[in-house]
Amino acid sequence: MAPKLSNSGKEKLIDDDEEVLQAVILADSFNKRFRPLTARKPRCLLPICNAPLLDWTFESLALAGVQEIFVICRSHADQIKAAISESKWSKPGSGIKIVPILTAKETFSPGDAMRDIYTRGLVTSDFVLVMGDLVSNIRIDEVVRVHKERRKANKDAIMTMVVKESGAMHRTKARGDSSVFVIDPNTSECLYYEPVTAYPPTTLAHVPREILGAHPELEIRNDLIDCSIDVCSVEVPSLFQDNFDYLDIRRDFVHGVLTSDLLMKNIHCYVAKEGYAARVKDTRSYESVSKDILSRWVFPLVPDDNHPSGHIYEHERGNKYIAKDQTVILARTCKIGNNTMIGSSTQISENTEIVASVIGRNCAIGNGTVIHNSYVFDGTKIGSDCVIERSIIGAGVSIRDNSVVQRGSLIADGVIIGPSASLRPYERLSKKRDPEESFSSEDEDSDLEDVETLPDSHKTLGNDSNAIVWPIGPSEDAEEDDIATFKNERFMRLGDNASDLDVSDDGSESSSSESDSEDGSDSDTDSGSLTAPSDISLPLNLPAGSPMAESEFQAEVRQSLERAFAEGHSIDNAAVELKTLRMASNVPLTRVREAVVGAIVEKIQIVDGGPIAQRKEISNVVSRWGRLIDRIGGVDPIETVSALQSHCATSKRLPLFGQILAALYQDDIVDEDDIRKWHRLPMAKGEGANAKDDVLENIKKCWAIGAHMIKQFDEQESEEDSDDDDDDDDDEDEDAGTGGNAIKRQESESGEEESSEEEDSAPSKRKGDGAAQSANTGKPDVSGASGKDAVSESPEESGETEDESSEETSEGEQSNKVSPAQLVRKPLQAIPDPMKETSARQ
């Protein structure tokens, strides 16, 4: 009889064959970044692209095969329960069991919620932990599988955090709330975690010396987006119970576990290479995630298919989504721009312009109103000749005629303003409380009452206005920590680039006031901080060829390519995205080619390690991304060279023009004839160019570099012609001795040895064959060295015997075809720098 296994119960605990995959959703946000929109409604029920955030989270977990979900909620629990019961997930065929759990009144942090989970004993095995504002299409089931396999080998591996690689300009990467991860690349173990803030700016990561000493190889990464998706072991809630100092999951729990000498637990990272995941944790990320959904980055969760609320939309050119139930009324003269969604039963009046915005259901937009980059919830009425820019408008709001809502504004449900009301940037409004309206402690934390007592809250915003104005910044008697927190949260605020904050020095601020940032652009630049800009808008539906349409399209292409570069997309996937952008923006193929060439050129780093290192950098970038130029819808190498010349003439990469052109030539993206044809174009010489004097001079420099390369082509051809003449002379000498050689070959077939005369002719034939190879490559050497020198070598040098060499020669005489493996190119570093010669001539 086989012996009994004493630890069979523990093994069953992590046996993925018999477990039900559970998930825990923390529905409370535990912050006030969406106030006053969340004064009467939980954040997880705010709509994004006309579906509640909680439904997007359910869809994300359903993709992973989660079977049981616990929704942990404290504030507005009745609304959450009602929303779940009315959703499709409560129906018998949904395949998911959803259990809303009302936590204790004292739950004010994620740590408190985890302790309540432990007390109730909700989870019985490894589970998925997410927040109620997650939008994702990552296959979490794969993360669960990896986590459980790791747990079988290491019981101390208690958590796996999902992170996503991103570029510095990724718009969903929060600048004010980022992280530094120190990871062992061999085991994916997270060795150290440190939060990063934009204000005061975090410029240094403090990695313990013990970690550096214990791990010969590690990665210190600030390019990861924390998806807030965690696969946890069943003992994680108990660790929160043992330490009441654990409030935040990342700053307290993860940091505490990794720095504890007593717990001896391990936390790992799962770096997702594919898929999309982001939290809507502030108003800026609300905009970013909305744009990503409209741009179809969350496929298959897209509005026209698998919409979380079950609505049906028709996807039109330019990422326009119109409700498909034939209830939307669009006036003949209204303009609907790209990246726009319009819900059912909504009416758009004459001369109205809506661009890059989301309009909910049952809305009415008056004549001549302009809405840009804004988000309007269900049942809102907007009058005539209004302007709404980059704001969030709640449900049931009434904005009367001639009102202006400037960027960054938040208007809560049921507010009435106007007519002729004007809101300042970042204004926040909520509805006055009714006399009979009251809030229990579990639903409201008295913020609304506190705001109504402020003297500036009762600002007149129209005859029938019921609005209460919330303060924009901290009070005058606020503590220093509260002021710093507010300044950091400005980097997470919709429409605010915080350009007036001096993030180069801790605690310092420029003399300009906060309102100065209203007139600044949305480009955040701070090379000294570990944070990065994250806000890029989508193209407008402007007439093709207009300067605004061109610039917006170029910006969108740059963003798409930066994402492809950072995330390592394939050439085919990057090409599909560019083709979609081109069709959506209705621009010529030439503009796409110019944008791609420009992005590839700027991808090349200027290396300080000398010319060899610089050429290697150019070769690596061109070999990886150069083929994309010909995958965007057509092949035009002459136009490619022209685009390269135009971009380099206005770029710091001007000295690299010759080397980049040579790399394109070496990779068969352009050919010799293409370079010659480009060089003969009048525009290539700068003739008729409408450019500044310095740009025109740079164009002429590029043309001079092309002339130098063509000169090398000509010299190469003359050398090859000379080699051909030598081959003809050798052939005549061989023909003169053909009879003797034939006799000797017959003797050789009879078993006699070949004569020394035939042996002496083998090296001569080898040399002739090498010249033939150079002549048949079809790629003259642009390095200035002859093709003859490149291929000439004696049989002794090549390691071949004389008989083998003779056999190759005979085959070369029968056919002039040369295989690709025989083609010899000169190394890129041998190409001279024509820029120096041009400067010398000048």
PDB file of C-alpha atoms in Angstrom, residues 388-547:
ATOM      1  CA  ILE A 388     -17.491  73.132 -23.784  1.00  0.00           C
ATOM      2  CA  GLU A 389     -13.820  72.283 -23.798  1.00  0.00           C
ATOM      3  CA  ARG A 390     -12.115  69.300 -22.200  1.00  0.00           C
ATOM      4  CA  SER A 391     -14.553  68.841 -19.342  1.00  0.00           C
ATOM      5  CA  ILE A 392     -16.750  66.179 -17.763  1.00  0.00           C
ATOM      6  CA  ILE A 393     -20.483  66.919 -17.578  1.00  0.00           C
ATOM      7  CA  GLY A 394     -22.589  64.709 -15.297  1.00  0.00           C
ATOM      8  CA  ALA A 395     -26.000  63.163 -15.922  1.00  0.00           C
ATOM      9  CA  GLY A 396     -29.138  65.288 -16.065  1.00  0.00           C
ATOM     10  CA  VAL A 397     -27.206  68.568 -16.291  1.00  0.00           C
ATOM     11  CA  SER A 398     -28.776  71.608 -17.954  1.00  0.00           C
ATOM     12  CA  ILE A 399     -26.434  74.159 -19.544  1.00  0.00           C
ATOM     13  CA  ARG A 400     -28.395  77.084 -20.906  1.00  0.00           C
ATOM     14  CA  ASP A 401     -27.648  79.191 -24.010  1.00  0.00           C
ATOM     15  CA  ASN A 402     -24.390  81.089 -24.557  1.00  0.00           C
ATOM     16  CA  SER A 403     -22.587  79.402 -21.669  1.00  0.00           C
ATOM     17  CA  VAL A 404     -18.856  78.666 -21.668  1.00  0.00           C
ATOM     18  CA  VAL A 405     -17.311  75.728 -19.816  1.00  0.00           C
ATOM     19  CA  GLN A 406     -13.537  75.967 -19.897  1.00  0.00           C
ATOM     20  CA  ARG A 407     -11.144  73.055 -19.699  1.00  0.00           C
ATOM     21  CA  GLY A 408     -10.771  70.879 -16.653  1.00  0.00           C
ATOM     22  CA  SER A 409     -14.275  71.618 -15.342  1.00  0.00           C
ATOM     23  CA  LEU A 410     -16.334  68.986 -13.538  1.00  0.00           C
ATOM     24  CA  ILE A 411     -20.117  69.420 -13.308  1.00  0.00           C
ATOM     25  CA  ALA A 412     -21.961  66.925 -11.106  1.00  0.00           C
ATOM     26  CA  ASP A 413     -25.351  65.350 -11.805  1.00  0.00           C
ATOM     27  CA  GLY A 414     -28.440  67.565 -11.909  1.00  0.00           C
ATOM     28  CA  VAL A 415     -26.673  70.939 -12.024  1.00  0.00           C
ATOM     29  CA  ILE A 416     -28.334  73.855 -13.851  1.00  0.00           C
ATOM     30  CA  ILE A 417     -26.264  76.808 -15.072  1.00  0.00           C
ATOM     31  CA  GLY A 418     -26.874  79.680 -17.453  1.00  0.00           C
ATOM     32  CA  PRO A 419     -27.862  81.326 -19.589  1.00  0.00           C
ATOM     33  CA  SER A 420     -24.597  83.128 -20.403  1.00  0.00           C
ATOM     34  CA  ALA A 421     -22.727  81.437 -17.578  1.00  0.00           C
ATOM     35  CA  SER A 422     -18.936  81.322 -17.763  1.00  0.00           C
ATOM     36  CA  LEU A 423     -16.871  78.827 -15.785  1.00  0.00           C
ATOM     37  CA  ARG A 424     -13.215  79.270 -14.992  1.00  0.00           C
ATOM     38  CA  PRO A 425     -10.765  76.495 -15.863  1.00  0.00           C
ATOM     39  CA  TYR A 426     -10.917  73.549 -13.433  1.00  0.00           C
ATOM     40  CA  GLU A 427     -14.203  74.786 -11.936  1.00  0.00           C
ATOM     41  CA  ARG A 428     -16.156  72.156  -9.974  1.00  0.00           C
ATOM     42  CA  LEU A 429     -19.922  72.378  -9.500  1.00  0.00           C
ATOM     43  CA  SER A 430     -22.480  70.307  -7.669  1.00  0.00           C
ATOM     44  CA  LYS A 431     -26.213  70.645  -7.100  1.00  0.00           C
ATOM     45  CA  LYS A 432     -27.526  72.338  -3.998  1.00  0.00           C
ATOM     46  CA  ARG A 433     -29.002  69.956  -1.511  1.00  0.00           C
ATOM     47  CA  ASP A 434     -32.753  69.805  -1.215  1.00  0.00           C
ATOM     48  CA  PRO A 435     -34.118  70.744   2.229  1.00  0.00           C
ATOM     49  CA  GLU A 436     -35.347  67.206   2.796  1.00  0.00           C
ATOM     50  CA  GLU A 437     -32.178  65.614   1.494  1.00  0.00           C
ATOM     51  CA  SER A 438     -29.859  64.119   4.089  1.00  0.00           C
ATOM     52  CA  PHE A 439     -26.891  61.798   4.025  1.00  0.00           C
ATOM     53  CA  SER A 440     -26.002  58.996   6.339  1.00  0.00           C
ATOM     54  CA  SER A 441     -22.430  58.635   7.469  1.00  0.00           C
ATOM     55  CA  GLU A 442     -21.830  55.612   5.301  1.00  0.00           C
ATOM     56  CA  ASP A 443     -22.947  57.402   2.137  1.00  0.00           C
ATOM     57  CA  GLU A 444     -21.381  60.810   2.592  1.00  0.00           C
ATOM     58  CA  ASP A 445     -18.345  62.156   4.402  1.00  0.00           C
ATOM     59  CA  SER A 446     -19.832  65.639   4.869  1.00  0.00           C
ATOM     60  CA  ASP A 447     -17.790  67.227   2.079  1.00  0.00           C
ATOM     61  CA  LEU A 448     -20.971  68.556   0.504  1.00  0.00           C
ATOM     62  CA  GLU A 449     -22.040  70.186   3.742  1.00  0.00           C
ATOM     63  CA  ASP A 450     -18.622  71.757   4.224  1.00  0.00           C
ATOM     64  CA  VAL A 451     -18.643  73.234   0.723  1.00  0.00           C
ATOM     65  CA  GLU A 452     -22.064  74.828   1.193  1.00  0.00           C
ATOM     66  CA  THR A 453     -20.799  76.704   4.224  1.00  0.00           C
ATOM     67  CA  LEU A 454     -18.011  78.402   2.253  1.00  0.00           C
ATOM     68  CA  PRO A 455     -18.712  82.062   1.364  1.00  0.00           C
ATOM     69  CA  ASP A 456     -17.556  81.698  -2.249  1.00  0.00           C
ATOM     70  CA  SER A 457     -19.667  78.639  -2.994  1.00  0.00           C
ATOM     71  CA  HIS A 458     -22.848  80.554  -3.894  1.00  0.00           C
ATOM     72  CA  LYS A 459     -21.577  82.167  -7.045  1.00  0.00           C
ATOM     73  CA  THR A 460     -24.260  83.367  -9.481  1.00  0.00           C
ATOM     74  CA  LEU A 461     -24.164  81.174 -12.591  1.00  0.00           C
ATOM     75  CA  GLY A 462     -27.527  82.061 -14.115  1.00  0.00           C
ATOM     76  CA  ASN A 463     -31.040  83.008 -13.120  1.00  0.00           C
ATOM     77  CA  ASP A 464     -32.226  79.483 -12.411  1.00  0.00           C
ATOM     78  CA  SER A 465     -28.870  78.022 -11.353  1.00  0.00           C
ATOM     79  CA  ASN A 466     -28.785  75.513  -8.522  1.00  0.00           C
ATOM     80  CA  ALA A 467     -25.011  75.129  -8.550  1.00  0.00           C
ATOM     81  CA  ILE A 468     -22.620  75.106  -5.628  1.00  0.00           C
ATOM     82  CA  VAL A 469     -19.039  76.077  -6.518  1.00  0.00           C
ATOM     83  CA  TRP A 470     -16.329  73.910  -5.007  1.00  0.00           C
ATOM     84  CA  PRO A 471     -12.925  75.367  -4.159  1.00  0.00           C
ATOM     85  CA  ILE A 472     -10.250  74.790  -6.809  1.00  0.00           C
ATOM     86  CA  GLY A 473      -7.237  74.660  -4.506  1.00  0.00           C
ATOM     87  CA  PRO A 474      -6.448  74.089  -0.827  1.00  0.00           C
ATOM     88  CA  SER A 475      -7.523  76.602   1.767  1.00  0.00           C
ATOM     89  CA  GLU A 476      -5.234  79.349   3.001  1.00  0.00           C
ATOM     90  CA  ASP A 477      -4.673  77.639   6.355  1.00  0.00           C
ATOM     91  CA  ALA A 478      -3.877  74.245   4.782  1.00  0.00           C
ATOM     92  CA  GLU A 479      -0.823  72.398   6.016  1.00  0.00           C
ATOM     93  CA  GLU A 480       2.302  72.069   3.922  1.00  0.00           C
ATOM     94  CA  ASP A 481       1.697  68.376   3.220  1.00  0.00           C
ATOM     95  CA  ASP A 482      -1.817  69.119   1.939  1.00  0.00           C
ATOM     96  CA  ILE A 483      -0.445  71.805  -0.380  1.00  0.00           C
ATOM     97  CA  ALA A 484       2.185  69.412  -1.759  1.00  0.00           C
ATOM     98  CA  THR A 485      -0.466  66.737  -2.261  1.00  0.00           C
ATOM     99  CA  PHE A 486      -2.672  69.158  -4.190  1.00  0.00           C
ATOM    100  CA  LYS A 487       0.220  70.242  -6.408  1.00  0.00           C
ATOM    101  CA  ASN A 488       1.072  66.624  -7.164  1.00  0.00           C
ATOM    102  CA  GLU A 489      -2.564  65.845  -7.973  1.00  0.00           C
ATOM    103  CA  ARG A 490      -2.578  68.674 -10.491  1.00  0.00           C
ATOM    104  CA  PHE A 491      -0.532  66.364 -12.726  1.00  0.00           C
ATOM    105  CA  MET A 492      -3.475  63.963 -12.606  1.00  0.00           C
ATOM    106  CA  ARG A 493      -6.119  66.631 -13.301  1.00  0.00           C
ATOM    107  CA  LEU A 494      -7.915  66.865 -16.621  1.00  0.00           C
ATOM    108  CA  GLY A 495      -6.520  69.650 -18.817  1.00  0.00           C
ATOM    109  CA  ASP A 496      -3.847  70.776 -16.348  1.00  0.00           C
ATOM    110  CA  ASN A 497      -0.213  70.618 -17.427  1.00  0.00           C
ATOM    111  CA  ALA A 498       1.024  72.273 -14.198  1.00  0.00           C
ATOM    112  CA  SER A 499       3.431  74.387 -16.242  1.00  0.00           C
ATOM    113  CA  ASP A 500       3.630  76.992 -13.491  1.00  0.00           C
ATOM    114  CA  LEU A 501       5.087  74.504 -11.011  1.00  0.00           C
ATOM    115  CA  ASP A 502       8.864  74.365 -10.797  1.00  0.00           C
ATOM    116  CA  VAL A 503       9.523  70.642 -10.520  1.00  0.00           C
ATOM    117  CA  SER A 504      13.279  71.062 -10.786  1.00  0.00           C
ATOM    118  CA  ASP A 505      13.604  71.928  -7.104  1.00  0.00           C
ATOM    119  CA  ASP A 506      11.714  70.404  -4.189  1.00  0.00           C
ATOM    120  CA  GLY A 507       9.189  72.728  -2.650  1.00  0.00           C
ATOM    121  CA  SER A 508       9.812  75.614  -5.046  1.00  0.00           C
ATOM    122  CA  GLU A 509       7.268  77.285  -7.242  1.00  0.00           C
ATOM    123  CA  SER A 510       7.578  79.904  -9.942  1.00  0.00           C
ATOM    124  CA  SER A 511       6.215  83.373  -9.345  1.00  0.00           C
ATOM    125  CA  SER A 512       3.366  82.900 -11.779  1.00  0.00           C
ATOM    126  CA  SER A 513       0.016  81.833 -10.415  1.00  0.00           C
ATOM    127  CA  GLU A 514      -1.855  78.631 -11.114  1.00  0.00           C
ATOM    128  CA  SER A 515      -3.897  80.312 -13.787  1.00  0.00           C
ATOM    129  CA  ASP A 516      -0.756  80.714 -15.897  1.00  0.00           C
ATOM    130  CA  SER A 517      -0.947  77.043 -16.766  1.00  0.00           C
ATOM    131  CA  GLU A 518      -4.257  77.647 -18.477  1.00  0.00           C
ATOM    132  CA  ASP A 519      -2.576  79.313 -21.407  1.00  0.00           C
ATOM    133  CA  GLY A 520       0.230  76.790 -21.703  1.00  0.00           C
ATOM    134  CA  SER A 521       0.337  73.874 -24.026  1.00  0.00           C
ATOM    135  CA  ASP A 522      -0.310  70.330 -22.907  1.00  0.00           C
ATOM    136  CA  SER A 523       3.248  69.206 -23.416  1.00  0.00           C
ATOM    137  CA  ASP A 524       4.889  68.424 -20.085  1.00  0.00           C
ATOM    138  CA  THR A 525       8.662  68.428 -20.182  1.00  0.00           C
ATOM    139  CA  ASP A 526      10.884  67.563 -17.263  1.00  0.00           C
ATOM    140  CA  SER A 527      14.061  65.728 -18.073  1.00  0.00           C
ATOM    141  CA  GLY A 528      15.243  65.681 -14.488  1.00  0.00           C
ATOM    142  CA  SER A 529      12.280  63.867 -12.993  1.00  0.00           C
ATOM    143  CA  LEU A 530      11.463  60.166 -13.035  1.00  0.00           C
ATOM    144  CA  THR A 531       7.982  61.071 -14.215  1.00  0.00           C
ATOM    145  CA  ALA A 532       7.005  61.693 -17.809  1.00  0.00           C
ATOM    146  CA  PRO A 533       4.307  63.457 -19.839  1.00  0.00           C
ATOM    147  CA  SER A 534       1.244  61.439 -20.565  1.00  0.00           C
ATOM    148  CA  ASP A 535      -1.260  63.592 -22.392  1.00  0.00           C
ATOM    149  CA  ILE A 536      -1.736  63.479 -26.145  1.00  0.00           C
ATOM    150  CA  SER A 537      -4.990  64.414 -27.841  1.00  0.00           C
ATOM    151  CA  LEU A 538      -6.522  62.713 -30.845  1.00  0.00           C
ATOM    152  CA  PRO A 539      -6.874  64.219 -34.314  1.00  0.00           C
ATOM    153  CA  LEU A 540      -9.774  66.488 -35.135  1.00  0.00           C
ATOM    154  CA  ASN A 541     -12.102  66.011 -38.070  1.00  0.00           C
ATOM    155  CA  LEU A 542     -10.691  68.914 -40.058  1.00  0.00           C
ATOM    156  CA  PRO A 543     -10.554  69.295 -43.833  1.00  0.00           C
ATOM    157  CA  ALA A 544      -7.830  67.224 -45.435  1.00  0.00           C
ATOM    158  CA  GLY A 545      -4.733  69.244 -46.197  1.00  0.00           C
ATOM    159  CA  SER A 546      -5.403  71.990 -43.639  1.00  0.00           C
ATOM    160  CA  PRO A 547      -2.455  72.838 -41.373  1.00  0.00           C
TER     161      PRO A 547
END
